[in-house]
Amino acid sequence: MRELVSNHKLDFIDSELESLKKQNLYRKLQYGKSKGAHITINNKKLLNLCSNDYLGILTEEIQTNQLQSSSRLVSGNDESYNKLEEILAKHKSQQKSLVYPTGYMANLGAITTIAKKGDVILSDELNHASIIESCKLSDAKIIVYKHNNIQDLEKKLKLKGKNKFVITEGIFSMDGDFSPLKEITELSEKQNAITVVDDAHGDFVVGKDGKGTPNYFNVEKKIDLYISSLSKGLGSFGGYVASKNNVIDLCINKSKSFIYTSALPSILIEYSIRRFKSNREKQKKKLEKNTNRLIKGLKEIGFEINSTTHIIPIVIGNEKNAMKFGEFLMDNGIFAQPIRYPTVPKNQARLRISVTAWLSDRDIERSLVIFEKSYRKFR
Ligand SMILES: Cc1ncc(COP(=O)(O)O)c(C=O)c1O
């Protein structure tokens, strides 16, 4: 084998990696094959408590060879897009919607298109990385308000700006808590601010017919711009925005993550339509039942659980202990990833459990037995 020549220009990378290892923040890729409630890693079948396929919808495979391989503005805009976008606009009670290749790109495209120089963005401190990066890429001034803190938001909303935006998640991805959308929309109305909700984790899962978090709080009509993912509750792939006709038209014309990238293959668009039309209500009820049982069981064991949704963090604090907790669960047949900095603040490492409708009653009871064992070891 040819010897690798030492490249001094890149040595700094080694020290960066070493530093991550020392802080217990080093991440390694792990290959796994998931099917239903399980995932197989290193030939070991584990109960999967890490999936965002919350509803666990079963659909037949679609036979198609349609792979457009082009931007939607060139020749990638298969007619199935139109169908899905009409469905999604109606789902969100908005005039129009636009599908992007991912939820991340939907945030990137929409936020950089509508927030401009001279504008002010008020962003929750726990917003997802895709929102934070999108805000940074816009030319607007960014002001971060304390997590779900209406008093802080009210104070900061008084600042002057050409257009003011309030951006929040519907259900926070790492804490599983709802944002106070009723209070936020009231404030936005008073201050003439534009309300933007990224509902990647609430969409299809909460509210009537899975219409999402704003519907759950009965403020659907007060949201100016929705951003969401098709890869979580719907268990498909892609992202979308929904808003007024003019906003969507501007996104088509201006958002780079829409214009300069290949379209999702129509097989995935058709997959989303199928999943949307499936019996989501049955899965939603099962998910609610599983969530309530797991939360109740974890609390009875003694864990401090503040979430009421399908995202249940068990905050451990120390990164090393969180990693050990994850390893213990894996040794006992459970897959639940420890989440560390920078995804969550330092010393707030946690195990993020995501509940799905895939899990049977037996799966939940079995996992509670393991969590009970872990409590004695790690708390
Ligand atoms: C709040 C939030 N927004 C956006 C995204 C990105 O969605 P996607 O996975 O479709 O890119 C995620 C994904 O984790 C998320 O949690």
mmCIF file of C-alpha atoms and ligand atoms in Angstrom:
data_model
loop_
_atom_site.group_PDB
_atom_site.id
_atom_site.type_symbol
_atom_site.label_atom_id
_atom_site.label_comp_id
_atom_site.label_asym_id
_atom_site.label_seq_id
_atom_site.Cartn_x
_atom_site.Cartn_y
_atom_site.Cartn_z
ATOM 1 C CA MET A 1 0.000 0.000 0.000
ATOM 2 C CA ARG A 2 1.190 3.505 -0.835
ATOM 3 C CA GLU A 3 2.381 5.456 2.193
ATOM 4 C CA LEU A 4 0.333 8.562 2.891
ATOM 5 C CA VAL A 5 2.498 11.666 2.683
ATOM 6 C CA SER A 6 2.165 13.753 5.791
ATOM 7 C CA ASN A 7 0.344 16.916 4.860
ATOM 8 C CA HIS A 8 1.260 19.614 7.349
ATOM 9 C CA LYS A 9 -1.251 22.044 5.942
ATOM 10 C CA LEU A 10 -4.016 19.790 7.186
ATOM 11 C CA ASP A 11 -2.558 18.940 10.563
ATOM 12 C CA PHE A 12 -4.861 21.423 12.258
ATOM 13 C CA ILE A 13 -7.738 19.069 11.495
ATOM 14 C CA ASP A 14 -6.210 16.349 13.693
ATOM 15 C CA SER A 15 -6.005 18.674 16.637
ATOM 16 C CA GLU A 16 -9.597 19.750 16.109
ATOM 17 C CA LEU A 17 -10.667 16.091 16.100
ATOM 18 C CA GLU A 18 -8.583 15.391 19.203
ATOM 19 C CA SER A 19 -10.192 18.294 20.982
ATOM 20 C CA LEU A 20 -13.674 16.966 20.142
ATOM 21 C CA LYS A 21 -12.695 13.546 21.507
ATOM 22 C CA LYS A 22 -11.410 15.064 24.744
ATOM 23 C CA GLN A 23 -14.691 16.885 25.245
ATOM 24 C CA ASN A 24 -16.721 13.721 24.520
ATOM 25 C CA LEU A 25 -18.198 15.509 21.512
ATOM 26 C CA TYR A 26 -16.724 13.332 18.758
ATOM 27 C CA ARG A 27 -19.323 11.718 16.463
ATOM 28 C CA LYS A 28 -19.015 8.542 14.409
ATOM 29 C CA LEU A 29 -21.210 7.305 11.603
ATOM 30 C CA GLN A 30 -23.123 4.184 12.438
ATOM 31 C CA TYR A 31 -24.646 1.982 9.749
ATOM 32 C CA GLY A 32 -28.035 0.498 10.413
ATOM 33 C CA LYS A 33 -31.000 -0.919 8.573
ATOM 34 C CA SER A 34 -34.381 0.034 9.953
ATOM 35 C CA LYS A 35 -37.638 -1.757 9.430
ATOM 36 C CA GLY A 36 -40.818 -1.011 11.369
ATOM 37 C CA ALA A 37 -40.138 -0.726 15.092
ATOM 38 C CA HIS A 38 -36.604 -2.105 14.801
ATOM 39 C CA ILE A 39 -33.157 -1.218 13.560
ATOM 40 C CA THR A 40 -30.304 -3.643 12.925
ATOM 41 C CA ILE A 41 -26.837 -2.369 13.819
ATOM 42 C CA ASN A 42 -23.799 -4.675 13.658
ATOM 43 C CA ASN A 43 -26.141 -7.653 13.122
ATOM 44 C CA LYS A 44 -27.978 -6.782 16.315
ATOM 45 C CA LYS A 45 -31.707 -6.122 16.151
ATOM 46 C CA LEU A 46 -32.625 -3.230 18.454
ATOM 47 C CA LEU A 47 -35.850 -1.493 19.358
ATOM 48 C CA ASN A 48 -35.695 1.814 17.505
ATOM 49 C CA LEU A 49 -36.373 4.812 19.742
ATOM 50 C CA CYS A 50 -34.655 7.227 17.338
ATOM 51 C CA SER A 51 -36.977 7.376 14.371
ATOM 52 C CA ASN A 52 -38.819 10.499 13.223
ATOM 53 C CA ASP A 53 -41.253 8.377 11.243
ATOM 54 C CA TYR A 54 -43.710 9.148 14.033
ATOM 55 C CA LEU A 55 -46.870 7.830 12.412
ATOM 56 C CA GLY A 56 -45.301 4.655 10.988
ATOM 57 C CA ILE A 57 -47.550 4.583 7.936
ATOM 58 C CA LEU A 58 -47.461 1.374 5.917
ATOM 59 C CA THR A 59 -47.672 1.857 2.143
ATOM 60 C CA GLU A 60 -47.027 -0.443 -0.771
ATOM 61 C CA GLU A 61 -43.914 0.277 -2.751
ATOM 62 C CA ILE A 62 -44.423 2.380 -5.841
ATOM 63 C CA GLN A 63 -43.215 1.077 -9.175
ATOM 64 C CA THR A 64 -41.920 3.946 -11.250
ATOM 65 C CA ASN A 65 -38.885 4.880 -13.262
ATOM 66 C CA GLN A 66 -39.516 8.605 -13.192
ATOM 67 C CA LEU A 67 -36.354 10.299 -11.997
ATOM 68 C CA GLN A 68 -36.301 13.801 -13.429
ATOM 69 C CA SER A 69 -32.665 14.744 -12.608
ATOM 70 C CA SER A 70 -33.143 18.431 -13.263
ATOM 71 C CA SER A 71 -34.112 21.632 -11.532
ATOM 72 C CA ARG A 72 -37.834 22.238 -11.281
ATOM 73 C CA LEU A 73 -37.426 25.397 -13.342
ATOM 74 C CA VAL A 74 -35.744 23.394 -16.090
ATOM 75 C CA SER A 75 -37.352 20.022 -16.738
ATOM 76 C CA GLY A 76 -37.715 18.550 -13.262
ATOM 77 C CA ASN A 77 -41.209 19.786 -12.485
ATOM 78 C CA ASP A 78 -43.166 16.565 -12.814
ATOM 79 C CA GLU A 79 -46.935 17.123 -12.745
ATOM 80 C CA SER A 80 -47.196 15.190 -9.485
ATOM 81 C CA TYR A 81 -45.726 18.273 -7.768
ATOM 82 C CA ASN A 82 -48.806 20.248 -8.616
ATOM 83 C CA LYS A 83 -51.030 17.655 -6.985
ATOM 84 C CA LEU A 84 -48.952 17.493 -3.814
ATOM 85 C CA GLU A 85 -48.656 21.273 -3.545
ATOM 86 C CA GLU A 86 -52.421 21.688 -3.810
ATOM 87 C CA ILE A 87 -52.885 19.089 -1.075
ATOM 88 C CA LEU A 88 -50.349 20.798 1.189
ATOM 89 C CA ALA A 89 -51.768 24.305 0.665
ATOM 90 C CA LYS A 90 -55.201 23.019 1.672
ATOM 91 C CA HIS A 91 -53.712 21.067 4.576
ATOM 92 C CA LYS A 92 -52.318 24.363 5.906
ATOM 93 C CA SER A 93 -55.334 26.541 4.942
ATOM 94 C CA GLN A 94 -53.033 28.711 2.827
ATOM 95 C CA GLN A 95 -53.287 29.923 -0.767
ATOM 96 C CA LYS A 96 -50.276 28.111 -2.130
ATOM 97 C CA SER A 97 -47.429 25.805 -1.193
ATOM 98 C CA LEU A 98 -44.029 24.988 -2.641
ATOM 99 C CA VAL A 99 -42.063 21.769 -2.226
ATOM 100 C CA TYR A 100 -38.287 21.910 -1.705
ATOM 101 C CA PRO A 101 -35.858 18.975 -1.695
ATOM 102 C CA THR A 102 -35.631 19.038 2.126
ATOM 103 C CA GLY A 103 -37.027 20.896 5.123
ATOM 104 C CA TYR A 104 -33.590 22.438 5.634
ATOM 105 C CA MET A 105 -33.693 23.848 2.104
ATOM 106 C CA ALA A 106 -37.258 25.086 2.604
ATOM 107 C CA ASN A 107 -36.064 27.177 5.571
ATOM 108 C CA LEU A 108 -33.072 28.383 3.625
ATOM 109 C CA GLY A 109 -35.126 29.290 0.569
ATOM 110 C CA ALA A 110 -38.063 30.971 2.257
ATOM 111 C CA ILE A 111 -36.277 32.936 4.994
ATOM 112 C CA THR A 112 -33.583 34.363 2.706
ATOM 113 C CA THR A 113 -36.233 35.316 0.167
ATOM 114 C CA ILE A 114 -38.524 37.280 2.441
ATOM 115 C CA ALA A 115 -36.195 38.741 5.113
ATOM 116 C CA LYS A 116 -34.085 41.590 3.766
ATOM 117 C CA LYS A 117 -31.631 44.314 4.781
ATOM 118 C CA GLY A 118 -33.292 46.672 7.246
ATOM 119 C CA ASP A 119 -35.623 43.952 8.526
ATOM 120 C CA VAL A 120 -35.489 42.417 11.995
ATOM 121 C CA ILE A 121 -35.836 38.710 12.750
ATOM 122 C CA LEU A 122 -36.821 37.650 16.260
ATOM 123 C CA SER A 123 -35.709 34.050 16.641
ATOM 124 C CA ASP A 124 -36.269 31.650 19.564
ATOM 125 C CA GLU A 125 -32.940 30.689 21.157
ATOM 126 C CA LEU A 126 -33.672 26.978 20.686
ATOM 127 C CA ASN A 127 -34.605 27.179 17.010
ATOM 128 C CA HIS A 128 -33.230 24.433 14.768
ATOM 129 C CA ALA A 129 -29.858 24.869 13.043
ATOM 130 C CA SER A 130 -31.556 25.168 9.643
ATOM 131 C CA ILE A 131 -33.481 28.236 10.877
ATOM 132 C CA ILE A 132 -30.396 29.780 12.474
ATOM 133 C CA GLU A 133 -28.271 29.335 9.363
ATOM 134 C CA SER A 134 -31.053 30.664 7.134
ATOM 135 C CA CYS A 135 -31.429 33.781 9.286
ATOM 136 C CA LYS A 136 -27.668 34.351 9.114
ATOM 137 C CA LEU A 137 -27.765 34.101 5.330
ATOM 138 C CA SER A 138 -30.506 36.696 5.065
ATOM 139 C CA ASP A 139 -29.409 40.337 5.339
ATOM 140 C CA ALA A 140 -31.791 41.008 8.207
ATOM 141 C CA LYS A 141 -30.755 41.858 11.752
ATOM 142 C CA ILE A 142 -31.156 38.826 14.029
ATOM 143 C CA ILE A 143 -32.341 39.180 17.594
ATOM 144 C CA VAL A 144 -32.561 36.017 19.666
ATOM 145 C CA TYR A 145 -35.243 35.869 22.363
ATOM 146 C CA LYS A 146 -35.258 33.542 25.377
ATOM 147 C CA HIS A 147 -36.841 30.175 24.715
ATOM 148 C CA ASN A 148 -40.650 30.458 24.658
ATOM 149 C CA ASN A 149 -40.394 33.646 26.748
ATOM 150 C CA ILE A 150 -43.226 35.990 25.786
ATOM 151 C CA GLN A 151 -42.044 38.861 28.028
ATOM 152 C CA ASP A 152 -38.614 38.809 26.391
ATOM 153 C CA LEU A 153 -40.154 38.606 22.931
ATOM 154 C CA GLU A 154 -42.499 41.509 23.701
ATOM 155 C CA LYS A 155 -39.599 43.663 24.867
ATOM 156 C CA LYS A 156 -37.472 42.850 21.835
ATOM 157 C CA LEU A 157 -40.334 43.217 19.364
ATOM 158 C CA LYS A 158 -40.498 46.920 20.192
ATOM 159 C CA LEU A 159 -37.261 47.482 18.257
ATOM 160 C CA LYS A 160 -37.676 49.247 14.938
ATOM 161 C CA GLY A 161 -37.288 47.475 11.617
ATOM 162 C CA LYS A 162 -38.744 47.764 8.098
ATOM 163 C CA ASN A 163 -40.383 44.360 8.418
ATOM 164 C CA LYS A 164 -40.356 42.370 11.649
ATOM 165 C CA PHE A 165 -40.433 38.575 11.672
ATOM 166 C CA VAL A 166 -41.000 36.225 14.587
ATOM 167 C CA ILE A 167 -39.638 32.766 13.839
ATOM 168 C CA THR A 168 -40.302 29.760 16.041
ATOM 169 C CA GLU A 169 -40.699 26.027 15.832
ATOM 170 C CA GLY A 170 -44.133 24.509 16.505
ATOM 171 C CA ILE A 171 -42.823 21.595 18.611
ATOM 172 C CA PHE A 172 -39.153 22.000 19.493
ATOM 173 C CA SER A 173 -37.033 19.256 18.026
ATOM 174 C CA MET A 174 -34.749 18.580 20.990
ATOM 175 C CA ASP A 175 -37.042 19.454 23.902
ATOM 176 C CA GLY A 176 -40.394 18.269 22.614
ATOM 177 C CA ASP A 177 -42.214 21.288 24.057
ATOM 178 C CA PHE A 178 -44.824 23.357 22.221
ATOM 179 C CA SER A 179 -44.207 27.009 21.452
ATOM 180 C CA PRO A 180 -46.881 29.332 22.913
ATOM 181 C CA LEU A 181 -48.372 30.128 19.508
ATOM 182 C CA LYS A 182 -51.499 31.790 20.853
ATOM 183 C CA GLU A 183 -49.463 34.402 22.737
ATOM 184 C CA ILE A 184 -46.921 34.739 19.937
ATOM 185 C CA THR A 185 -49.554 35.399 17.273
ATOM 186 C CA GLU A 186 -51.317 37.931 19.540
ATOM 187 C CA LEU A 187 -48.043 39.788 20.050
ATOM 188 C CA SER A 188 -47.185 39.639 16.370
ATOM 189 C CA GLU A 189 -50.574 41.066 15.508
ATOM 190 C CA LYS A 190 -50.107 43.944 17.972
ATOM 191 C CA GLN A 191 -46.629 44.711 16.628
ATOM 192 C CA ASN A 192 -47.493 44.084 12.992
ATOM 193 C CA ALA A 193 -44.865 41.339 12.815
ATOM 194 C CA ILE A 194 -44.848 38.444 10.355
ATOM 195 C CA THR A 195 -45.195 35.058 12.097
ATOM 196 C CA VAL A 196 -43.167 32.188 10.673
ATOM 197 C CA VAL A 197 -43.555 28.669 12.090
ATOM 198 C CA ASP A 198 -41.306 25.735 11.296
ATOM 199 C CA ASP A 199 -43.555 22.845 12.244
ATOM 200 C CA ALA A 200 -41.322 19.993 11.125
ATOM 201 C CA HIS A 201 -42.165 17.942 14.242
ATOM 202 C CA GLY A 202 -45.812 18.882 14.750
ATOM 203 C CA ASP A 203 -46.959 18.664 11.154
ATOM 204 C CA PHE A 204 -49.125 15.611 10.303
ATOM 205 C CA VAL A 205 -48.894 14.569 13.967
ATOM 206 C CA VAL A 206 -50.869 17.070 16.090
ATOM 207 C CA GLY A 207 -54.018 19.135 15.483
ATOM 208 C CA LYS A 208 -57.175 18.101 13.643
ATOM 209 C CA ASP A 209 -56.343 15.715 10.815
ATOM 210 C CA GLY A 210 -52.662 16.253 11.670
ATOM 211 C CA LYS A 211 -52.805 19.855 10.451
ATOM 212 C CA GLY A 212 -50.031 20.769 12.858
ATOM 213 C CA THR A 213 -49.277 22.860 15.922
ATOM 214 C CA PRO A 214 -50.994 26.134 14.869
ATOM 215 C CA ASN A 215 -54.195 24.166 14.270
ATOM 216 C CA TYR A 216 -53.756 22.514 17.689
ATOM 217 C CA PHE A 217 -53.756 26.027 19.247
ATOM 218 C CA ASN A 218 -56.490 27.263 16.944
ATOM 219 C CA VAL A 219 -54.329 30.015 15.420
ATOM 220 C CA GLU A 220 -53.904 28.479 11.977
ATOM 221 C CA LYS A 221 -55.137 31.572 10.122
ATOM 222 C CA LYS A 222 -52.733 33.841 12.011
ATOM 223 C CA ILE A 223 -49.587 32.184 10.695
ATOM 224 C CA ASP A 224 -48.089 34.076 7.760
ATOM 225 C CA LEU A 225 -45.597 31.481 6.621
ATOM 226 C CA TYR A 226 -45.368 27.772 7.339
ATOM 227 C CA ILE A 227 -42.205 25.783 6.851
ATOM 228 C CA SER A 228 -42.187 22.035 7.282
ATOM 229 C CA SER A 229 -40.629 18.701 6.449
ATOM 230 C CA LEU A 230 -42.195 15.734 4.682
ATOM 231 C CA SER A 231 -39.578 13.451 6.235
ATOM 232 C CA LYS A 232 -40.938 13.223 9.763
ATOM 233 C CA GLY A 233 -44.647 12.824 10.550
ATOM 234 C CA LEU A 234 -45.436 11.928 6.959
ATOM 235 C CA GLY A 235 -42.500 9.498 6.810
ATOM 236 C CA SER A 236 -41.644 10.458 3.216
ATOM 237 C CA PHE A 237 -38.955 12.875 2.031
ATOM 238 C CA GLY A 238 -38.740 16.579 1.220
ATOM 239 C CA GLY A 239 -39.726 19.928 2.667
ATOM 240 C CA TYR A 240 -42.284 22.617 1.874
ATOM 241 C CA VAL A 241 -43.469 26.115 2.593
ATOM 242 C CA ALA A 242 -47.078 27.331 2.555
ATOM 243 C CA SER A 243 -48.230 30.931 2.476
ATOM 244 C CA LYS A 244 -49.945 33.561 0.308
ATOM 245 C CA ASN A 245 -49.680 33.428 -3.498
ATOM 246 C CA ASN A 246 -47.194 36.306 -3.654
ATOM 247 C CA VAL A 247 -44.802 34.783 -1.107
ATOM 248 C CA ILE A 248 -44.710 31.479 -2.972
ATOM 249 C CA ASP A 249 -44.221 33.214 -6.308
ATOM 250 C CA LEU A 250 -41.287 35.171 -4.915
ATOM 251 C CA CYS A 251 -39.791 31.935 -3.521
ATOM 252 C CA ILE A 252 -40.040 30.352 -6.970
ATOM 253 C CA ASN A 253 -38.267 33.348 -8.428
ATOM 254 C CA LYS A 254 -35.717 34.138 -5.786
ATOM 255 C CA SER A 255 -34.911 31.232 -3.515
ATOM 256 C CA LYS A 256 -31.609 29.715 -4.509
ATOM 257 C CA SER A 257 -32.222 26.411 -2.726
ATOM 258 C CA PHE A 258 -35.222 26.006 -5.039
ATOM 259 C CA ILE A 259 -33.784 27.331 -8.298
ATOM 260 C CA TYR A 260 -30.255 25.947 -8.328
ATOM 261 C CA THR A 261 -30.817 22.342 -7.355
ATOM 262 C CA SER A 262 -32.354 19.204 -8.828
ATOM 263 C CA ALA A 263 -35.992 18.397 -8.204
ATOM 264 C CA LEU A 264 -36.945 15.550 -5.929
ATOM 265 C CA PRO A 265 -37.722 12.511 -8.072
ATOM 266 C CA SER A 266 -41.460 12.171 -8.675
ATOM 267 C CA ILE A 267 -41.383 8.753 -7.004
ATOM 268 C CA LEU A 268 -40.944 10.615 -3.715
ATOM 269 C CA ILE A 269 -43.667 13.115 -4.538
ATOM 270 C CA GLU A 270 -46.085 10.286 -5.265
ATOM 271 C CA TYR A 271 -44.953 8.576 -2.091
ATOM 272 C CA SER A 272 -45.859 11.700 -0.092
ATOM 273 C CA ILE A 273 -49.302 11.848 -1.732
ATOM 274 C CA ARG A 274 -49.944 8.187 -0.906
ATOM 275 C CA ARG A 275 -48.889 8.646 2.664
ATOM 276 C CA PHE A 276 -50.993 11.776 3.001
ATOM 277 C CA LYS A 277 -54.062 9.886 1.788
ATOM 278 C CA SER A 278 -53.466 6.872 4.035
ATOM 279 C CA ASN A 279 -55.294 6.282 7.304
ATOM 280 C CA ARG A 280 -53.197 8.754 9.279
ATOM 281 C CA GLU A 281 -55.844 9.128 11.960
ATOM 282 C CA LYS A 282 -55.435 5.531 13.110
ATOM 283 C CA GLN A 283 -51.650 5.972 13.319
ATOM 284 C CA LYS A 284 -52.060 9.295 15.095
ATOM 285 C CA LYS A 285 -54.205 7.676 17.796
ATOM 286 C CA LYS A 286 -51.670 4.875 18.243
ATOM 287 C CA LEU A 287 -48.865 7.431 18.525
ATOM 288 C CA GLU A 288 -50.800 9.368 21.183
ATOM 289 C CA LYS A 289 -51.407 6.176 23.135
ATOM 290 C CA ASN A 290 -47.735 5.160 22.933
ATOM 291 C CA THR A 291 -46.567 8.658 23.918
ATOM 292 C CA ASN A 292 -48.852 8.858 26.946
ATOM 293 C CA ARG A 293 -47.873 5.394 28.153
ATOM 294 C CA LEU A 294 -44.132 6.016 27.786
ATOM 295 C CA ILE A 295 -44.256 9.422 29.494
ATOM 296 C CA LYS A 296 -46.326 8.009 32.362
ATOM 297 C CA GLY A 297 -43.984 5.025 32.744
ATOM 298 C CA LEU A 298 -40.816 7.139 32.684
ATOM 299 C CA LYS A 299 -42.249 9.520 35.284
ATOM 300 C CA GLU A 300 -43.242 6.600 37.501
ATOM 301 C CA ILE A 301 -39.663 5.330 37.324
ATOM 302 C CA GLY A 302 -38.536 8.744 38.576
ATOM 303 C CA PHE A 303 -37.230 10.474 35.455
ATOM 304 C CA GLU A 304 -37.935 14.175 35.194
ATOM 305 C CA ILE A 305 -39.974 14.465 32.017
ATOM 306 C CA ASN A 306 -41.255 17.867 30.923
ATOM 307 C CA SER A 307 -42.425 16.941 27.461
ATOM 308 C CA THR A 308 -46.019 16.096 26.618
ATOM 309 C CA THR A 309 -45.280 15.146 23.014
ATOM 310 C CA HIS A 310 -43.731 12.286 21.031
ATOM 311 C CA ILE A 311 -40.267 13.864 21.514
ATOM 312 C CA ILE A 312 -39.166 12.962 25.041
ATOM 313 C CA PRO A 313 -35.762 14.165 26.217
ATOM 314 C CA ILE A 314 -34.137 12.694 29.316
ATOM 315 C CA VAL A 315 -31.610 15.378 30.199
ATOM 316 C CA ILE A 316 -28.424 13.906 31.692
ATOM 317 C CA GLY A 317 -26.184 16.979 31.561
ATOM 318 C CA ASN A 318 -22.670 15.607 31.283
ATOM 319 C CA GLU A 319 -21.735 14.466 27.735
ATOM 320 C CA LYS A 320 -19.773 11.413 28.887
ATOM 321 C CA ASN A 321 -22.620 10.118 31.043
ATOM 322 C CA ALA A 322 -25.094 10.666 28.234
ATOM 323 C CA MET A 323 -22.880 8.558 25.936
ATOM 324 C CA LYS A 324 -22.657 5.832 28.579
ATOM 325 C CA PHE A 325 -26.423 5.896 29.005
ATOM 326 C CA GLY A 326 -26.846 5.415 25.259
ATOM 327 C CA GLU A 327 -24.365 2.511 25.269
ATOM 328 C CA PHE A 328 -26.152 0.862 28.186
ATOM 329 C CA LEU A 329 -29.463 1.035 26.354
ATOM 330 C CA MET A 330 -27.881 -0.370 23.194
ATOM 331 C CA ASP A 331 -26.392 -3.276 25.151
ATOM 332 C CA ASN A 332 -29.924 -3.937 26.363
ATOM 333 C CA GLY A 333 -31.567 -3.854 22.961
ATOM 334 C CA ILE A 334 -32.669 -0.213 22.751
ATOM 335 C CA PHE A 335 -31.515 2.393 20.272
ATOM 336 C CA ALA A 336 -31.867 5.950 21.586
ATOM 337 C CA GLN A 337 -29.213 8.447 20.545
ATOM 338 C CA PRO A 338 -27.479 10.703 23.030
ATOM 339 C CA ILE A 339 -27.690 14.296 21.806
ATOM 340 C CA ARG A 340 -24.763 16.548 22.619
ATOM 341 C CA TYR A 341 -23.384 20.031 21.965
ATOM 342 C CA PRO A 342 -23.702 21.835 19.572
ATOM 343 C CA THR A 343 -27.135 20.337 18.841
ATOM 344 C CA VAL A 344 -28.051 21.219 22.455
ATOM 345 C CA PRO A 345 -26.178 23.588 24.833
ATOM 346 C CA LYS A 346 -23.037 22.267 26.603
ATOM 347 C CA ASN A 347 -23.745 20.259 29.760
ATOM 348 C CA GLN A 348 -27.299 19.666 28.650
ATOM 349 C CA ALA A 349 -26.576 16.394 26.886
ATOM 350 C CA ARG A 350 -29.604 14.181 26.741
ATOM 351 C CA LEU A 351 -31.164 11.088 25.447
ATOM 352 C CA ARG A 352 -33.792 12.092 22.929
ATOM 353 C CA ILE A 353 -36.483 9.464 22.693
ATOM 354 C CA SER A 354 -38.789 9.724 19.719
ATOM 355 C CA VAL A 355 -41.956 7.717 20.026
ATOM 356 C CA THR A 356 -43.514 6.214 16.915
ATOM 357 C CA ALA A 357 -46.736 4.388 16.120
ATOM 358 C CA TRP A 358 -44.543 1.488 15.032
ATOM 359 C CA LEU A 359 -44.032 0.500 18.665
ATOM 360 C CA SER A 360 -46.327 -2.180 20.082
ATOM 361 C CA ASP A 361 -47.603 -2.170 23.678
ATOM 362 C CA ARG A 362 -45.077 -4.922 24.378
ATOM 363 C CA ASP A 363 -42.227 -2.835 22.944
ATOM 364 C CA ILE A 364 -43.133 0.047 25.247
ATOM 365 C CA GLU A 365 -43.387 -2.159 28.340
ATOM 366 C CA ARG A 366 -40.092 -3.869 27.481
ATOM 367 C CA SER A 367 -38.332 -0.546 27.034
ATOM 368 C CA LEU A 368 -39.694 0.697 30.378
ATOM 369 C CA VAL A 369 -38.109 -2.320 32.100
ATOM 370 C CA ILE A 370 -34.747 -1.315 30.605
ATOM 371 C CA PHE A 371 -35.252 2.352 31.481
ATOM 372 C CA GLU A 372 -35.959 1.312 35.067
ATOM 373 C CA LYS A 373 -32.650 -0.586 35.172
ATOM 374 C CA SER A 374 -30.879 2.411 33.642
ATOM 375 C CA TYR A 375 -32.372 4.785 36.208
ATOM 376 C CA ARG A 376 -30.618 2.940 39.027
ATOM 377 C CA LYS A 377 -27.346 3.156 37.123
ATOM 378 C CA PHE A 378 -27.378 6.664 35.710
ATOM 379 C CA ARG A 379 -29.429 8.878 38.028
HETATM 380 C C1 LIG B 1 -37.281 22.038 13.286
HETATM 381 C C2 LIG B 1 -36.673 21.437 12.066
HETATM 382 N N1 LIG B 1 -36.731 22.115 10.915
HETATM 383 C C3 LIG B 1 -36.210 21.615 9.775
HETATM 384 C C4 LIG B 1 -35.587 20.389 9.755
HETATM 385 C C5 LIG B 1 -35.001 19.880 8.481
HETATM 386 O O1 LIG B 1 -35.885 19.009 7.877
HETATM 387 P P1 LIG B 1 -35.354 17.961 6.789
HETATM 388 O O2 LIG B 1 -34.868 16.784 7.560
HETATM 389 O O3 LIG B 1 -36.529 17.679 5.919
HETATM 390 O O4 LIG B 1 -34.256 18.660 6.063
HETATM 391 C C6 LIG B 1 -35.506 19.641 10.925
HETATM 392 C C7 LIG B 1 -34.850 18.322 10.907
HETATM 393 O O5 LIG B 1 -34.417 17.758 11.827
HETATM 394 C C8 LIG B 1 -36.054 20.167 12.114
HETATM 395 O O6 LIG B 1 -35.976 19.505 13.276
#
